[in-house]
């Protein structure tokens, strides 16, 4: 497990990789944000990343988000950061997740969108969302099927409390780089079919192992965990 100084160095190395990938793709490096995927990381290590300049944090489980919240708030000591939800969101966790996040990246259907809409009406607020697409077709992955994605984006966009900012995918896990890139290209092409880039600017795709492929295919946000925090402990 890297120490806090290593978190800082690792974050800098990730930013350097993003920069190099942007240069290689002929893109400006400020077009791509880095979100830290902090699942399994204790609040102290997340706070170290915020102190090192991380401004976007993604959690996968509502229970974990809630459990770390008080300690994290105390440790970051007023530094600005934003939290996104990036895991599968159960409908009975909608009320709770809205206490913590400014964006749900994992909207995977109209039913979840409706639940969020109803709760947001009660709270009289809005929420940024991304529609998650299962571009790899793997049964273990959440997200709407690619052939339904455009219709789901349009339906979700009709909910006036939800601001659909773009699409998210967990790409294909494979050593075949061409296949991985194809899954990221598929997300960009779906966005282009749903709306132009000005209306749906965010493409959240790419992780520690493959962010270069995602940036080459148009990612505007990469989600990085292990490249900053080290390998996660394997579940027993
Ligand atoms: C864990 C996770 C990531 C980051 O994965 P790493 O390989 O550790 O970079 C990105 N997105 C989601 C949805 C995740 O759960």
CSV table of C-alpha atoms and ligand atoms in Angstrom, one decimal:
chain,number,residue,atom,x,y,z
A,1,UNK,CA,0.0,0.0,0.0
A,2,UNK,CA,1.6,3.3,-1.0
A,3,UNK,CA,2.2,6.0,1.5
A,4,UNK,CA,0.7,9.5,1.2
A,5,UNK,CA,3.8,10.7,-0.7
A,6,UNK,CA,3.4,7.9,-3.2
A,7,UNK,CA,-0.3,8.8,-3.7
A,8,UNK,CA,0.9,12.3,-4.7
A,9,UNK,CA,3.6,10.9,-7.1
A,10,UNK,CA,1.1,8.3,-8.5
A,11,UNK,CA,-1.5,11.0,-9.2
A,12,UNK,CA,1.2,13.1,-11.0
A,13,UNK,CA,2.1,10.1,-13.1
A,14,UNK,CA,-1.5,9.5,-14.0
A,15,UNK,CA,-1.9,13.1,-15.1
A,16,UNK,CA,1.3,12.8,-17.1
A,17,UNK,CA,-0.1,9.7,-18.8
A,18,UNK,CA,-3.4,11.6,-19.6
A,19,UNK,CA,-1.3,14.5,-21.0
A,20,UNK,CA,0.8,12.2,-23.2
A,21,UNK,CA,-2.4,10.4,-24.4
A,22,UNK,CA,-4.0,13.7,-25.3
A,23,UNK,CA,-0.9,14.9,-27.2
A,24,UNK,CA,-0.8,11.6,-29.1
A,25,UNK,CA,-4.5,12.0,-30.0
A,26,UNK,CA,-4.0,15.7,-31.0
A,27,UNK,CA,-6.3,16.8,-28.1
A,28,UNK,CA,-5.8,19.5,-25.5
A,29,UNK,CA,-4.9,17.9,-22.1
A,30,UNK,CA,-7.5,20.1,-20.3
A,31,UNK,CA,-10.2,18.2,-22.2
A,32,UNK,CA,-9.8,15.2,-19.9
A,33,UNK,CA,-10.6,15.1,-16.2
A,34,UNK,CA,-9.3,12.5,-13.8
A,35,UNK,CA,-11.8,11.0,-11.3
A,36,UNK,CA,-10.4,8.9,-8.5
A,37,UNK,CA,-12.1,5.6,-8.0
A,38,UNK,CA,-11.8,5.2,-4.2
A,39,UNK,CA,-13.6,1.9,-3.4
A,40,UNK,CA,-12.0,0.0,-0.5
A,41,UNK,CA,-9.8,3.0,0.3
A,42,UNK,CA,-10.0,4.4,3.8
A,43,UNK,CA,-10.9,8.1,4.3
A,44,UNK,CA,-7.3,9.0,5.2
A,45,UNK,CA,-6.0,7.9,1.8
A,46,UNK,CA,-8.7,9.6,-0.1
A,47,UNK,CA,-8.0,12.8,1.9
A,48,UNK,CA,-4.3,12.5,1.0
A,49,UNK,CA,-5.3,12.4,-2.7
A,50,UNK,CA,-7.5,15.5,-2.3
A,51,UNK,CA,-4.5,17.2,-0.6
A,52,UNK,CA,-2.5,16.2,-3.6
A,53,UNK,CA,-4.9,17.9,-5.9
A,54,UNK,CA,-7.6,15.4,-6.7
A,55,UNK,CA,-11.0,17.1,-7.1
A,56,UNK,CA,-13.2,14.3,-8.3
A,57,UNK,CA,-14.0,11.2,-6.3
A,58,UNK,CA,-16.1,8.2,-7.4
A,59,UNK,CA,-17.5,5.6,-5.0
A,60,UNK,CA,-19.3,2.4,-6.0
A,61,UNK,CA,-21.3,1.6,-2.9
A,62,UNK,CA,-23.7,3.8,-1.0
A,63,UNK,CA,-22.9,2.1,2.3
A,64,UNK,CA,-19.2,2.8,1.9
A,65,UNK,CA,-19.8,6.4,0.8
A,66,UNK,CA,-21.9,7.0,4.0
A,67,UNK,CA,-19.4,5.2,6.2
A,68,UNK,CA,-16.5,7.4,5.1
A,69,UNK,CA,-18.3,10.7,4.9
A,70,UNK,CA,-17.8,12.2,8.3
A,71,UNK,CA,-14.1,11.3,8.6
A,72,UNK,CA,-13.4,12.4,5.0
A,73,UNK,CA,-15.1,15.8,5.5
A,74,UNK,CA,-13.0,16.4,8.7
A,75,UNK,CA,-9.8,15.3,7.0
A,76,UNK,CA,-10.0,17.3,3.8
A,77,UNK,CA,-10.3,20.4,5.9
A,78,UNK,CA,-12.3,22.6,3.5
A,79,UNK,CA,-10.5,21.7,0.3
A,80,UNK,CA,-13.0,21.5,-2.5
A,81,UNK,CA,-13.9,18.1,-4.0
A,82,UNK,CA,-16.9,16.6,-5.7
A,83,UNK,CA,-18.2,13.1,-5.4
A,84,UNK,CA,-19.8,11.0,-8.1
A,85,UNK,CA,-21.5,7.7,-7.8
A,86,UNK,CA,-20.1,5.1,-10.2
A,87,UNK,CA,-21.4,1.7,-9.0
A,88,UNK,CA,-24.7,-0.1,-9.5
A,89,UNK,CA,-27.3,2.0,-7.7
A,90,UNK,CA,-30.1,0.0,-6.0
A,91,UNK,CA,-33.4,1.9,-6.1
A,92,UNK,CA,-33.7,1.6,-2.3
A,93,UNK,CA,-30.5,3.6,-1.9
A,94,UNK,CA,-31.6,6.6,-4.0
A,95,UNK,CA,-32.5,8.8,-1.0
A,96,UNK,CA,-29.3,8.1,0.7
A,97,UNK,CA,-26.9,8.6,-2.3
A,98,UNK,CA,-28.3,12.1,-3.0
A,99,UNK,CA,-26.9,13.3,0.4
A,100,UNK,CA,-23.4,12.8,-0.9
A,101,UNK,CA,-23.0,13.1,-4.7
A,102,UNK,CA,-23.4,15.7,-7.4
A,103,UNK,CA,-23.5,13.2,-10.2
A,104,UNK,CA,-24.7,9.6,-10.7
A,105,UNK,CA,-22.7,8.1,-13.6
A,106,UNK,CA,-24.5,4.8,-13.5
A,107,UNK,CA,-28.1,5.5,-14.6
A,108,UNK,CA,-28.9,2.2,-16.2
A,109,UNK,CA,-32.6,2.6,-17.1
A,110,UNK,CA,-35.7,4.7,-17.0
A,111,UNK,CA,-36.9,3.2,-13.8
A,112,UNK,CA,-33.9,4.4,-11.9
A,113,UNK,CA,-34.2,7.8,-13.6
A,114,UNK,CA,-37.8,8.0,-12.4
A,115,UNK,CA,-36.8,7.2,-8.8
A,116,UNK,CA,-34.2,9.9,-8.9
A,117,UNK,CA,-36.6,12.4,-10.4
A,118,UNK,CA,-39.2,11.8,-7.8
A,119,UNK,CA,-36.8,12.2,-4.9
A,120,UNK,CA,-35.2,15.3,-6.5
A,121,UNK,CA,-38.7,16.9,-6.8
A,122,UNK,CA,-39.1,16.4,-3.1
A,123,UNK,CA,-35.7,17.9,-2.4
A,124,UNK,CA,-36.4,20.6,-5.0
A,125,UNK,CA,-33.0,20.2,-6.7
A,126,UNK,CA,-31.4,18.8,-9.8
A,127,UNK,CA,-28.7,16.2,-10.4
A,128,UNK,CA,-26.2,15.6,-13.1
A,129,UNK,CA,-26.4,12.1,-14.5
A,130,UNK,CA,-24.6,9.9,-17.1
A,131,UNK,CA,-26.3,7.0,-18.7
A,132,UNK,CA,-24.2,3.9,-18.3
A,133,UNK,CA,-23.9,1.7,-21.3
A,134,UNK,CA,-22.7,-1.9,-21.4
A,135,UNK,CA,-20.4,-1.6,-24.4
A,136,UNK,CA,-18.6,-4.9,-23.8
A,137,UNK,CA,-21.7,-7.0,-23.6
A,138,UNK,CA,-20.2,-8.9,-20.7
A,139,UNK,CA,-23.0,-10.3,-18.4
A,140,UNK,CA,-21.2,-9.1,-15.3
A,141,UNK,CA,-21.3,-5.5,-16.3
A,142,UNK,CA,-24.2,-3.1,-15.6
A,143,UNK,CA,-25.6,-0.6,-18.1
A,144,UNK,CA,-28.1,-0.4,-20.8
A,145,UNK,CA,-27.6,-2.4,-24.0
A,146,UNK,CA,-26.0,-0.4,-26.8
A,147,UNK,CA,-29.0,-0.7,-29.0
A,148,UNK,CA,-31.2,0.8,-26.3
A,149,UNK,CA,-28.9,3.5,-25.3
A,150,UNK,CA,-30.1,6.3,-27.5
A,151,UNK,CA,-33.7,5.8,-26.6
A,152,UNK,CA,-32.9,5.7,-22.9
A,153,UNK,CA,-30.8,8.9,-23.1
A,154,UNK,CA,-33.7,10.7,-24.7
A,155,UNK,CA,-36.2,9.4,-22.2
A,156,UNK,CA,-34.0,10.2,-19.2
A,157,UNK,CA,-33.5,13.7,-20.6
A,158,UNK,CA,-37.2,14.3,-20.3
A,159,UNK,CA,-37.0,14.2,-16.5
A,160,UNK,CA,-36.6,17.8,-15.7
A,161,UNK,CA,-34.7,17.3,-12.5
A,162,UNK,CA,-32.0,15.2,-14.3
A,163,UNK,CA,-29.4,16.9,-16.4
A,164,UNK,CA,-28.0,14.3,-18.7
A,165,UNK,CA,-24.3,15.2,-19.2
A,166,UNK,CA,-23.2,12.3,-21.3
A,167,UNK,CA,-22.4,8.6,-21.2
A,168,UNK,CA,-20.3,6.2,-19.1
A,169,UNK,CA,-19.0,2.7,-19.7
A,170,UNK,CA,-16.8,0.2,-18.0
A,171,UNK,CA,-14.9,-1.0,-21.1
A,172,UNK,CA,-14.0,-4.5,-22.1
A,173,UNK,CA,-11.5,-6.2,-19.8
A,174,UNK,CA,-9.1,-7.8,-22.3
A,175,UNK,CA,-5.5,-7.8,-23.3
A,176,UNK,CA,-6.7,-7.2,-26.9
A,177,UNK,CA,-6.1,-3.5,-27.3
A,178,UNK,CA,-8.1,-3.2,-30.5
A,179,UNK,CA,-11.1,-4.8,-28.8
A,180,UNK,CA,-10.8,-2.5,-25.8
A,181,UNK,CA,-10.6,0.5,-28.1
A,182,UNK,CA,-13.7,-0.7,-30.0
A,183,UNK,CA,-15.7,-0.7,-26.8
A,184,UNK,CA,-14.7,2.9,-26.2
A,185,UNK,CA,-15.3,3.9,-29.8
A,186,UNK,CA,-18.8,2.4,-29.4
A,187,UNK,CA,-19.6,4.7,-26.5
A,188,UNK,CA,-18.5,7.8,-28.5
A,189,UNK,CA,-20.5,6.7,-31.5
A,190,UNK,CA,-23.6,6.2,-29.3
A,191,UNK,CA,-23.2,9.7,-28.0
A,192,UNK,CA,-22.9,11.1,-31.5
A,193,UNK,CA,-26.1,9.4,-32.4
A,194,UNK,CA,-28.0,10.6,-29.3
A,195,UNK,CA,-26.9,14.2,-29.6
A,196,UNK,CA,-23.9,16.4,-30.5
A,197,UNK,CA,-21.0,16.8,-28.2
A,198,UNK,CA,-22.1,20.2,-27.0
A,199,UNK,CA,-25.4,18.8,-25.6
A,200,UNK,CA,-23.8,15.6,-24.2
A,201,UNK,CA,-20.2,16.6,-23.5
A,202,UNK,CA,-19.1,13.9,-21.0
A,203,UNK,CA,-17.7,10.5,-22.0
A,204,UNK,CA,-16.6,8.8,-18.8
A,205,UNK,CA,-14.4,5.9,-19.9
A,206,UNK,CA,-11.0,4.4,-19.3
A,207,UNK,CA,-9.4,3.1,-16.1
A,208,UNK,CA,-5.8,2.5,-14.8
A,209,UNK,CA,-4.9,-0.1,-17.3
A,210,UNK,CA,-6.4,1.4,-20.5
A,211,UNK,CA,-6.8,5.1,-20.1
A,212,UNK,CA,-4.7,5.8,-23.2
A,213,UNK,CA,-7.1,3.8,-25.4
A,214,UNK,CA,-10.1,5.7,-23.9
A,215,UNK,CA,-8.5,9.1,-24.4
A,216,UNK,CA,-7.7,8.2,-28.0
A,217,UNK,CA,-11.4,7.4,-28.5
A,218,UNK,CA,-12.6,10.7,-27.0
A,219,UNK,CA,-12.9,10.2,-23.2
A,220,UNK,CA,-13.4,13.4,-21.3
A,221,UNK,CA,-13.2,11.7,-17.9
A,222,UNK,CA,-11.0,8.8,-17.0
A,223,UNK,CA,-11.7,6.9,-13.7
A,224,UNK,CA,-8.6,5.7,-12.0
A,225,UNK,CA,-8.1,3.7,-8.8
A,226,UNK,CA,-5.2,1.3,-8.6
A,227,UNK,CA,-2.7,3.4,-10.6
A,228,UNK,CA,-3.0,5.9,-7.7
A,229,UNK,CA,-3.8,3.8,-4.7
A,230,UNK,CA,-2.0,0.6,-5.6
A,231,UNK,CA,-3.6,-2.8,-6.1
A,232,UNK,CA,-6.8,-3.4,-4.2
A,233,UNK,CA,-6.9,-6.3,-1.8
A,234,UNK,CA,-8.6,-9.2,-3.5
A,235,UNK,CA,-11.9,-10.2,-1.8
A,236,UNK,CA,-11.5,-13.5,0.1
B,1,LIG,C1,-12.7,0.5,-9.7
B,1,LIG,C2,-13.3,1.3,-10.8
B,1,LIG,C3,-12.6,2.0,-11.7
B,1,LIG,C4,-11.1,2.1,-11.5
B,1,LIG,O1,-10.4,0.9,-11.8
B,1,LIG,P1,-8.8,0.8,-11.7
B,1,LIG,O2,-8.5,-0.3,-12.6
B,1,LIG,O3,-8.5,0.6,-10.3
B,1,LIG,O4,-8.3,2.1,-12.2
B,1,LIG,C5,-13.2,2.7,-12.7
B,1,LIG,N1,-14.5,2.7,-12.8
B,1,LIG,C6,-15.3,1.9,-12.0
B,1,LIG,C7,-16.8,1.9,-12.2
B,1,LIG,C8,-14.8,1.2,-11.0
B,1,LIG,O5,-15.5,0.5,-10.2
